[in-house]
XYZ file of C-alpha atoms in Angstrom:
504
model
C 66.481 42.013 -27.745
C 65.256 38.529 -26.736
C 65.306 39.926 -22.496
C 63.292 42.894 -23.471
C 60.794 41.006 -25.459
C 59.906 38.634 -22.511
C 59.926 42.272 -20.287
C 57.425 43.415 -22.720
C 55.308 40.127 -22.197
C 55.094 40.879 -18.373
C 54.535 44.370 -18.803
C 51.691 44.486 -21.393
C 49.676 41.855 -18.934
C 50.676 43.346 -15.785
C 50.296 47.346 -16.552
C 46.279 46.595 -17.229
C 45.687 46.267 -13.965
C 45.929 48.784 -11.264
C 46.241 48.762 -7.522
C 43.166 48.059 -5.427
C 40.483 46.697 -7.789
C 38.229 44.190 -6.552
C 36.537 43.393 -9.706
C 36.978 41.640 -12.991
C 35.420 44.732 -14.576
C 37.467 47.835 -13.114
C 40.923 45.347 -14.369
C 38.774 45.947 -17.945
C 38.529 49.284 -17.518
C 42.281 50.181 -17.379
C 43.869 52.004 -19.909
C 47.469 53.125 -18.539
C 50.149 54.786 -19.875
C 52.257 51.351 -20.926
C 55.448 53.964 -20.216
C 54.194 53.916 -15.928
C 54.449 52.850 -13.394
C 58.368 52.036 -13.711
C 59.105 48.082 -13.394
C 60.201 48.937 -9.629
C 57.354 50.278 -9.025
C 55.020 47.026 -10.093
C 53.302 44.949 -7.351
C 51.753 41.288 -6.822
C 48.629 42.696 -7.034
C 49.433 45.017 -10.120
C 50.205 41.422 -11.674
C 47.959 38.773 -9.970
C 44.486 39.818 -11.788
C 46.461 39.984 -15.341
C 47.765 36.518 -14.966
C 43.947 35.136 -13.707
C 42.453 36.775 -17.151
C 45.285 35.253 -18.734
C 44.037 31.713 -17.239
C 40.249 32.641 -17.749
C 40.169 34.014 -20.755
C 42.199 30.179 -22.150
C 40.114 28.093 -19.878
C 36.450 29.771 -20.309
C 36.971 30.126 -23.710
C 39.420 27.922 -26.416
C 39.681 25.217 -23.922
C 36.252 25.033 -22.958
C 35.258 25.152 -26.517
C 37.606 22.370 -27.846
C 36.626 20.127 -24.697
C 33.260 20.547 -25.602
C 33.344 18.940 -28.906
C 36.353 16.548 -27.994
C 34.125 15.329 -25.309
C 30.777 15.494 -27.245
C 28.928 17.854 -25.291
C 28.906 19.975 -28.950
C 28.399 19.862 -32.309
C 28.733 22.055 -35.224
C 25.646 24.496 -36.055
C 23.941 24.220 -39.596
C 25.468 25.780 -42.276
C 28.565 27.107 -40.380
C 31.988 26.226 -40.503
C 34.019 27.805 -37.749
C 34.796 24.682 -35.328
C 33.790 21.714 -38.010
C 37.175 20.738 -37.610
C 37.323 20.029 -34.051
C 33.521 18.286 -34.656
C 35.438 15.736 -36.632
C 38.132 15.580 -33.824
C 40.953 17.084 -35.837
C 42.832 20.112 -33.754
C 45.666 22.070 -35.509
C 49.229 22.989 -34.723
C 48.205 26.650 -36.014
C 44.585 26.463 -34.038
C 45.925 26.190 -30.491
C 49.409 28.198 -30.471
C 47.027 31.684 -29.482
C 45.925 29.772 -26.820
C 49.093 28.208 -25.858
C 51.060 31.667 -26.060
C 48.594 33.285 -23.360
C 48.951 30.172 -20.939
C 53.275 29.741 -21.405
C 53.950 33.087 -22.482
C 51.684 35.194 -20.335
C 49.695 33.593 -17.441
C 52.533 31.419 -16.416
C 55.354 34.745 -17.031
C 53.205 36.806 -14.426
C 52.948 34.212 -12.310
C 57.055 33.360 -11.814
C 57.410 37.299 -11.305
C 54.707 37.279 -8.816
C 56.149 34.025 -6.894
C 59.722 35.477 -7.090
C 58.612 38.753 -5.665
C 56.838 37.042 -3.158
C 59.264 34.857 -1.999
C 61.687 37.585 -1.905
C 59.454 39.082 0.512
C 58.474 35.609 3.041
C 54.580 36.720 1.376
C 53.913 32.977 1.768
C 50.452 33.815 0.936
C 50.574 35.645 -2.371
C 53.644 32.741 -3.014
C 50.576 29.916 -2.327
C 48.540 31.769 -4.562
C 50.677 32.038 -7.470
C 52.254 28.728 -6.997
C 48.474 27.252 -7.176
C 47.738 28.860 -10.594
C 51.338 27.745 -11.778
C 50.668 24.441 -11.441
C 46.795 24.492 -12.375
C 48.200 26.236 -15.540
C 51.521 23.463 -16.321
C 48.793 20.723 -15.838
C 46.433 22.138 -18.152
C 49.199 22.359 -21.008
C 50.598 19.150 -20.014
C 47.050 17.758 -20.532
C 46.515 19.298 -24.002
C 50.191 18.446 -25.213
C 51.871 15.820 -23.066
C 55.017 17.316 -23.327
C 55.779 21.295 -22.460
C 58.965 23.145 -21.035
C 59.320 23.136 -17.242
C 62.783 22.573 -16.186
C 64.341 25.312 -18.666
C 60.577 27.083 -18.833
C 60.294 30.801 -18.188
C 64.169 31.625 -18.822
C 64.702 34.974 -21.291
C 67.954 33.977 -21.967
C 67.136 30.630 -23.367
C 64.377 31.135 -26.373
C 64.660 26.985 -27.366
C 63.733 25.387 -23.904
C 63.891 21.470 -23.761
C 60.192 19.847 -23.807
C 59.892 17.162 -20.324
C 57.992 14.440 -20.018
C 53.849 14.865 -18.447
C 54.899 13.092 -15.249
C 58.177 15.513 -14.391
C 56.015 18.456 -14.785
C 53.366 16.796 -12.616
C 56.169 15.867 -9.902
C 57.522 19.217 -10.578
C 54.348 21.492 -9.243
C 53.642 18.879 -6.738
C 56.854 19.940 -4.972
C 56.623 23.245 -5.559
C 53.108 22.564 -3.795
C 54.129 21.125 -1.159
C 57.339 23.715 -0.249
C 54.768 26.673 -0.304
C 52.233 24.720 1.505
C 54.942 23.960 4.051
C 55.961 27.741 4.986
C 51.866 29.109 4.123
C 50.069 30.231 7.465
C 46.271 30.285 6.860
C 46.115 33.825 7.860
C 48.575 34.790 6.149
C 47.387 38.022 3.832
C 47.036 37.682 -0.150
C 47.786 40.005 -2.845
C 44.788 41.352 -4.737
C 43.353 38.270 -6.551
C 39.168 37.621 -8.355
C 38.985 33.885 -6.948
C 39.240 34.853 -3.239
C 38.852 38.730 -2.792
C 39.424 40.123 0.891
C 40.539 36.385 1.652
C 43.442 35.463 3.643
C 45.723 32.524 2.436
C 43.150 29.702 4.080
C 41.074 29.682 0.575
C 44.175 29.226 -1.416
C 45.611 26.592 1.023
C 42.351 24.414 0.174
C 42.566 25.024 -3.523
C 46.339 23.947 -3.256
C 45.194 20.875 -2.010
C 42.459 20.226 -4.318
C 44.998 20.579 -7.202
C 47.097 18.618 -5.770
C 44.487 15.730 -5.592
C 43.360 16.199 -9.197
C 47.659 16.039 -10.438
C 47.790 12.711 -7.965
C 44.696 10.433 -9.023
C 45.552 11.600 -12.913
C 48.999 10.008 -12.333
C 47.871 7.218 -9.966
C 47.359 5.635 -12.805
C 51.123 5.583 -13.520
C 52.440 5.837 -10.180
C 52.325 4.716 -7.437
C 51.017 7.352 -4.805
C 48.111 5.849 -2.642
C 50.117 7.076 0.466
C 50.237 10.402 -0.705
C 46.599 10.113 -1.993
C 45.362 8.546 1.692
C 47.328 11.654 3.627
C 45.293 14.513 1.292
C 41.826 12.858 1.630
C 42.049 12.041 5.561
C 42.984 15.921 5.903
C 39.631 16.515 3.973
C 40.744 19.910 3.536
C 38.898 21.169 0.758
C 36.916 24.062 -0.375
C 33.758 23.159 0.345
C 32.150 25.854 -2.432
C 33.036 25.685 -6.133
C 35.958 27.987 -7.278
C 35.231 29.697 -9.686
C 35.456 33.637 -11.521
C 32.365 35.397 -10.471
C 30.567 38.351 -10.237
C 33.107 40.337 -12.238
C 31.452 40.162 -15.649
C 29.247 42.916 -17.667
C 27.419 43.051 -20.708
C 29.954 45.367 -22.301
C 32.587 45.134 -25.147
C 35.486 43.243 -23.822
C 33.855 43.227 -20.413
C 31.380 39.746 -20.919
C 32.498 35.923 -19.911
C 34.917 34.706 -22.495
C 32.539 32.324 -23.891
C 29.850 34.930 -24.624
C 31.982 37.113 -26.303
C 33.618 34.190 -28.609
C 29.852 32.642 -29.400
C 26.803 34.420 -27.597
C 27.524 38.204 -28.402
C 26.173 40.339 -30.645
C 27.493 40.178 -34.036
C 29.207 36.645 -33.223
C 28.846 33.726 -35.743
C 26.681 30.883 -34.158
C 28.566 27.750 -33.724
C 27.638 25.501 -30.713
C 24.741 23.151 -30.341
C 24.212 20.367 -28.056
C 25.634 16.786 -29.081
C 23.398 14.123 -29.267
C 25.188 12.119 -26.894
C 24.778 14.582 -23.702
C 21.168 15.387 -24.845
C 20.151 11.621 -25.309
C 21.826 10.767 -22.156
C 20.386 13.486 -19.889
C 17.085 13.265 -21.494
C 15.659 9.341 -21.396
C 13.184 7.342 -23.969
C 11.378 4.503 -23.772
C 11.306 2.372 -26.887
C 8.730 4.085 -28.627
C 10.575 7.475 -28.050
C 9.124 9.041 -25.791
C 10.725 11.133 -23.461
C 10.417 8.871 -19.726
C 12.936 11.080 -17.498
C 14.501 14.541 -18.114
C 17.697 15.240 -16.027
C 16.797 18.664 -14.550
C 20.241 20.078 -15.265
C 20.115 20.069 -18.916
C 18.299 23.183 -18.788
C 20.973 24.952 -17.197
C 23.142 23.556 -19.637
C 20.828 23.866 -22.825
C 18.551 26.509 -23.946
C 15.343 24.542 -25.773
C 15.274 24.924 -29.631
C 13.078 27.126 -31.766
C 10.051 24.605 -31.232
C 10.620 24.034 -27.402
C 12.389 20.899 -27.312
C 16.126 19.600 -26.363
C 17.633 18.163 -29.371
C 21.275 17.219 -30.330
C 23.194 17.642 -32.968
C 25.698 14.659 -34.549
C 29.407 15.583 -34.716
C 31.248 15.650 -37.907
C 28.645 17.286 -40.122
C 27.130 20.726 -40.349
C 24.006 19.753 -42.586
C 24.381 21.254 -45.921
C 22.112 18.961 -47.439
C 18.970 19.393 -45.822
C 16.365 22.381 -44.791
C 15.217 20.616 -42.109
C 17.710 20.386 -39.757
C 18.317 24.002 -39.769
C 19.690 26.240 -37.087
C 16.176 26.708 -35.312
C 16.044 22.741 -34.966
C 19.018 22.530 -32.499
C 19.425 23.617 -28.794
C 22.003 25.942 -27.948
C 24.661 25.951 -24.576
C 22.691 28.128 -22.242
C 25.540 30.839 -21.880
C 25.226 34.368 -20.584
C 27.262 37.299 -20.069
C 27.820 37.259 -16.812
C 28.206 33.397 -16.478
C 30.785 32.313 -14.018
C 34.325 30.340 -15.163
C 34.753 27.200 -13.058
C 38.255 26.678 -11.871
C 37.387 23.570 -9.297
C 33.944 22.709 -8.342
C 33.146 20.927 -5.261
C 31.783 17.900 -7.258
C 35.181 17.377 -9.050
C 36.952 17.017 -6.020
C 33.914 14.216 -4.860
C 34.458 12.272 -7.662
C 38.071 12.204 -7.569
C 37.769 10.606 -3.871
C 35.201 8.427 -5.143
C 37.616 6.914 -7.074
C 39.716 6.787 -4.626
C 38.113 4.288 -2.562
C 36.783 2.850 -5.405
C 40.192 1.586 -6.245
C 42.138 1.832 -2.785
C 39.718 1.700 -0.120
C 35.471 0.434 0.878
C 33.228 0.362 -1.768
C 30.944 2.254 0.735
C 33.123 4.902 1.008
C 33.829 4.960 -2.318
C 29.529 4.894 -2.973
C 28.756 7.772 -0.040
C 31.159 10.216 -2.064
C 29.678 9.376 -5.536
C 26.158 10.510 -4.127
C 28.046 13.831 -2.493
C 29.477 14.435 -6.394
C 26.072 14.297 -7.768
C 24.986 16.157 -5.178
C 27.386 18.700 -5.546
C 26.588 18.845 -9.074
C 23.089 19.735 -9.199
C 24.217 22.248 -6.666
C 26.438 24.090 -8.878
C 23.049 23.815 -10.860
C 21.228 25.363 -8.511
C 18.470 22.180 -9.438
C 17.229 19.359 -7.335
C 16.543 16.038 -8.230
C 19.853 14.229 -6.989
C 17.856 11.511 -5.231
C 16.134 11.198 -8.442
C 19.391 11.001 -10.955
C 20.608 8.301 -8.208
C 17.997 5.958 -8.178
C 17.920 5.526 -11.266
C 22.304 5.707 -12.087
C 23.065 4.249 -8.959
C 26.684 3.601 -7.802
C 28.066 0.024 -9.469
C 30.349 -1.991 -7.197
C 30.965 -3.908 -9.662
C 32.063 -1.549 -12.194
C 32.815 1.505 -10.386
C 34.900 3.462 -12.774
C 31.983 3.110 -15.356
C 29.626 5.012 -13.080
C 31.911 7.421 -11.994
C 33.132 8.300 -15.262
C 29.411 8.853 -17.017
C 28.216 10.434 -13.783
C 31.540 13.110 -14.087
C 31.135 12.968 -18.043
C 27.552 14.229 -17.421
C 28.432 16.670 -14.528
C 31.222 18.725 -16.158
C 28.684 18.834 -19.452
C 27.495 22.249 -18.943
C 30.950 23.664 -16.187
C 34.405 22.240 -17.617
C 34.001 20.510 -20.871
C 37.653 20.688 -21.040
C 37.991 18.605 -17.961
C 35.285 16.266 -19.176
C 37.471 15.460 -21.950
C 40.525 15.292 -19.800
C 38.464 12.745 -17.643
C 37.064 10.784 -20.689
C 40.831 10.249 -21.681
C 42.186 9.045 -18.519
C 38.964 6.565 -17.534
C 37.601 5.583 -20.761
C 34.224 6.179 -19.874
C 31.565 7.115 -21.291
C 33.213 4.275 -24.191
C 31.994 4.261 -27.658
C 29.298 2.421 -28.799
C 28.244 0.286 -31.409
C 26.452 3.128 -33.573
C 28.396 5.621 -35.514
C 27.315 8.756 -36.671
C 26.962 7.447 -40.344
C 24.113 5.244 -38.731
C 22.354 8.513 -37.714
C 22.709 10.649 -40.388
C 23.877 10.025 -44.041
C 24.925 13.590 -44.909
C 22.912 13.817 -48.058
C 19.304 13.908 -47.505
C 16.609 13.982 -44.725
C 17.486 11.208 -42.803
C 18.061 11.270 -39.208
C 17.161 8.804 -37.226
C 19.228 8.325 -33.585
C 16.654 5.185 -32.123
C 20.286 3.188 -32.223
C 21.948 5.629 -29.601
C 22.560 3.885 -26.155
C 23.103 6.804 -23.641
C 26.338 7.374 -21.914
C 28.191 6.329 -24.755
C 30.386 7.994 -27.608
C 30.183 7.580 -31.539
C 32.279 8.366 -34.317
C 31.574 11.399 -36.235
C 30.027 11.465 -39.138
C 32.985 12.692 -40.923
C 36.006 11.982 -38.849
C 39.513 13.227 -39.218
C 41.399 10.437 -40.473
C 44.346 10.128 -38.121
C 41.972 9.852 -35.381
C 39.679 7.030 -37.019
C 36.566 4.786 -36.045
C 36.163 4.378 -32.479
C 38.891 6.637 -30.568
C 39.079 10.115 -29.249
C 41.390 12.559 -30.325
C 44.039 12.170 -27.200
C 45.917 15.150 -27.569
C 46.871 18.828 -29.728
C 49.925 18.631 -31.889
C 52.424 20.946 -30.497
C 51.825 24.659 -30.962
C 53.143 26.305 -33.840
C 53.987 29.457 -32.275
C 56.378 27.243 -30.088
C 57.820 24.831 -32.849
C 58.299 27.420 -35.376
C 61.343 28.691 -33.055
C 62.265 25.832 -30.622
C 64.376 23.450 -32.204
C 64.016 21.362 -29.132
C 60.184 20.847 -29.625
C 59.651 17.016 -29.793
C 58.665 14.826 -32.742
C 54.638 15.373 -32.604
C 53.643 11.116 -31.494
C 50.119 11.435 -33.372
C 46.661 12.141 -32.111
C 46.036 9.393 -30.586
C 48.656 9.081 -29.034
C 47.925 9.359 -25.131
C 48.794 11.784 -22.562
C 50.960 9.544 -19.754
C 48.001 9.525 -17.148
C 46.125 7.768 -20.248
C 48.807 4.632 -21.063
């Protein structure tokens, strides 16, 4: 029973997606017989475009959602409930296991039977390409829970796999990295795939690599690999255009960007609205209020309210108490149907080699790729002003990690709020300030009143979940409950606050 459950897994992902699509949409549009074709029969590139919605649909959508608030890029809308919970920083063990399931369960299933057939088969590309979302996948998980099955992972025979530690996972998908990576030929051909359509393996070789940066600085922390660090960045090997899925959405039922159909479509409960901290950092006042500098990307990220004007919300409240502050007075995430999900943008993989130097090598170097990052940034935009947004947050010698870590806090505001709370972890920047959200808004009456903000800093919600507490992030998601409900082996949960390893 157990072996043809886990068959079932692959086969319900992998039997939506036929032979020789090249879009995000026409893998919507299946609907197949779930009886054909026979499991002989099934191809990498039958598989390969299930296991990417797997990753897109977890990434774009619960991930990028959590992130957001965790990170305070969101707050809750007025009146509604739906994510208060994570507004206060307070995640369940029930509220993550869907999410959890489609990543272990699904994604990362399809992706071992790709890799095995591939490997079967010396397809070194399609191996590369599954191997690369393997580990992108593991590091996600290990980010959100520390601890996740690797060594045992994946096996049907074994239903209670043992939990390892952050770092073996990490050291566990670098060498499966680096093995693929070693046999890979850039023109080697690629099973059907949405990142890199009609690509041969050369796109997936530089994504390999820029995975394997982000999994080394996040445990350079912990470890020691500068040598392995110094070999990656003098390659400079990159992908020098954000990854991301594209041009395969439309503005159809089950067809729209994951986000859009959680928040944005029809019918869908409102929810998000810009945090004060991102707003009041991106948009600058003098001390009499008024508005001196406007970073131009917060339009890309934010709609304007009702009345024309960017204004954040406060985490930890949803404004019961007042008329006022009603859902016109907020600014919603500028989201549409057809908006891309970033995998790995080009100013990610800037600021991780800006830290680099920062810490290992000349502060000039270290300076020259902050500017590229911001650069990059307002790129992915599609804005200018980066001279402007320099001059005025220039690069600080003297605490370099401080810039960095606003500067990336701000970039991945409106792209990969889940990594911008991955990165807020792991530097500690943007810290939290003196004020607290109490000192902003009492929760009872008209008052609001955020003069006592200083930008590029955190605050504690109004209401905060009380194993959290004053002045710290929630660190990490108790384990899922669709895994500990069955795995004896799942660890003793060590507390929200509790850091990931690459945070100690």
């Amino acid at each position: 029973m157990e072996n043809y459950t886990m068959k079932n897994i692959f086969f319900l992902s992998a039997l939506a997606v036929s032979i020789g699509m090249t879009s995000c949409e026409s893998y919507l549009d299946i609907n197949q017989d779930p009886n054909s074709p026979s499991e002989e029969n099934v191809t990498t590139s039958m598989i390969m475009p299930a296991a990417e919605m797997s990753i897109a649909g977890s990434y774009g959508d619960f991930l990028y959602i959590t992130g957001g608030y965790f990170a305070q890029y969101y707050a809750q809308q007025f009146g509604t409930s739906n994510y208060l919970d994570y507004s206060r920083f307070n995640m369940s063990a029930s509220r993550n296991s869907g999410t959890y399931t489609q990543l272990y369960q699904k994604a990362l299933n399809n992706l071992k039977n790709i890799n095995d057939r591939a490997s079967a088969e010396a397809d070194w590309g399609t191996s590369l390409a599954a191997t690369t979302l393997r580990a992108f996948t593991f590091q996600a998980l290990v980010d959100c829970y520390g601890e996740v099955p690797y060594t045992e992972a994946l096996d049907p025979n074994n239903l209670t796999p043992a939990y390892d530690d952050g770092l073996t996972v990490y050291e566990g998908v670098l060498a499966e990295l680096d093995d693929v990576l070693s046999k890979v030929d850039p023109s080697d051909d690629v099973c059907t795939n949405f990142l890199f359509p009609n690509q041969t393996a050369d796109s997936w070789i530089k994504l390999a690599k820029a995975v394997k940066l982000k999994i080394l600085m996040r445990m350079s922390g912990v470890k020691d690999v500068q040598s392995e660090l110094a070999a990656l960045i003098s390659e400079g090997d990159f992908p020098i255009s954000d990854v991301k899925w594209a041009d395969c959405w439309a503005d159809e039922s089950e067809k729209r960007n994951p986000l859009y159909s959680e928040e944005f479509a029809p019918g869908q409960q409102q929810n998000l609205v810009a945090n004060l901290a991102i707003v009041n950092t991106m948009q600058v006042r003098d001390d009499l209020g008024n508005i001196v500098y406007t970073d131009p990307r917060l339009s890309v990220y934010f709609n304007p309210n009702t009345y024309g004007n960017y204004e954040g919300s406060i985490s930890g409240t949803q404004y019961t108490g007042t008329a006022t502050y009603n859902a016109n007075y907020w600014c919603r995430p500028a989201v549409t149907y057809n908006r891309p999900v970033y995998l790995l943008t080009v100013a990610e993989t800037e600021f991780f080699i800006a830290e680099y130097y920062a810490r290992y090598g000349s502060a000039g170097d270290a300076e020259t790729h902050y500017a590229k990052a911001v650069e990059a940034s307002f790129n992915t935009a599609g804005v200018s002003g980066a001279a402007d947004y320099l001059a005025r947050n220039p690069y600080d010698s003297s605490n370099p990690i401080k810039s960095i870590g606003i500067a990336k806090w701000v970039a991945l505001a409106g792209v990969n709020p889940f990594e911008g709370w991955c990165e807020l972890r792991r530097l500690d920047y943007p810290a939290f300030g003196t004020a607290k959200g109490s000192d902003f808004y009492n929760n009872s009456d008209e008052s609001f009143d955020t003069s006592s903000y200083v930008p590029g800093t955190l605050y504690t919600p109004v209401q905060v979940f009380g194993q959290v507490g004053e002045n710290h992030l929630l660190e990490r998601f108790p384990y899922a409950e669709s895994s500990s409900s069955r795995n004896e082996n799942v660890p003793e949960f060590p507390g929200y606050t509790a850091p990931i390893f690459w945070a100690e």
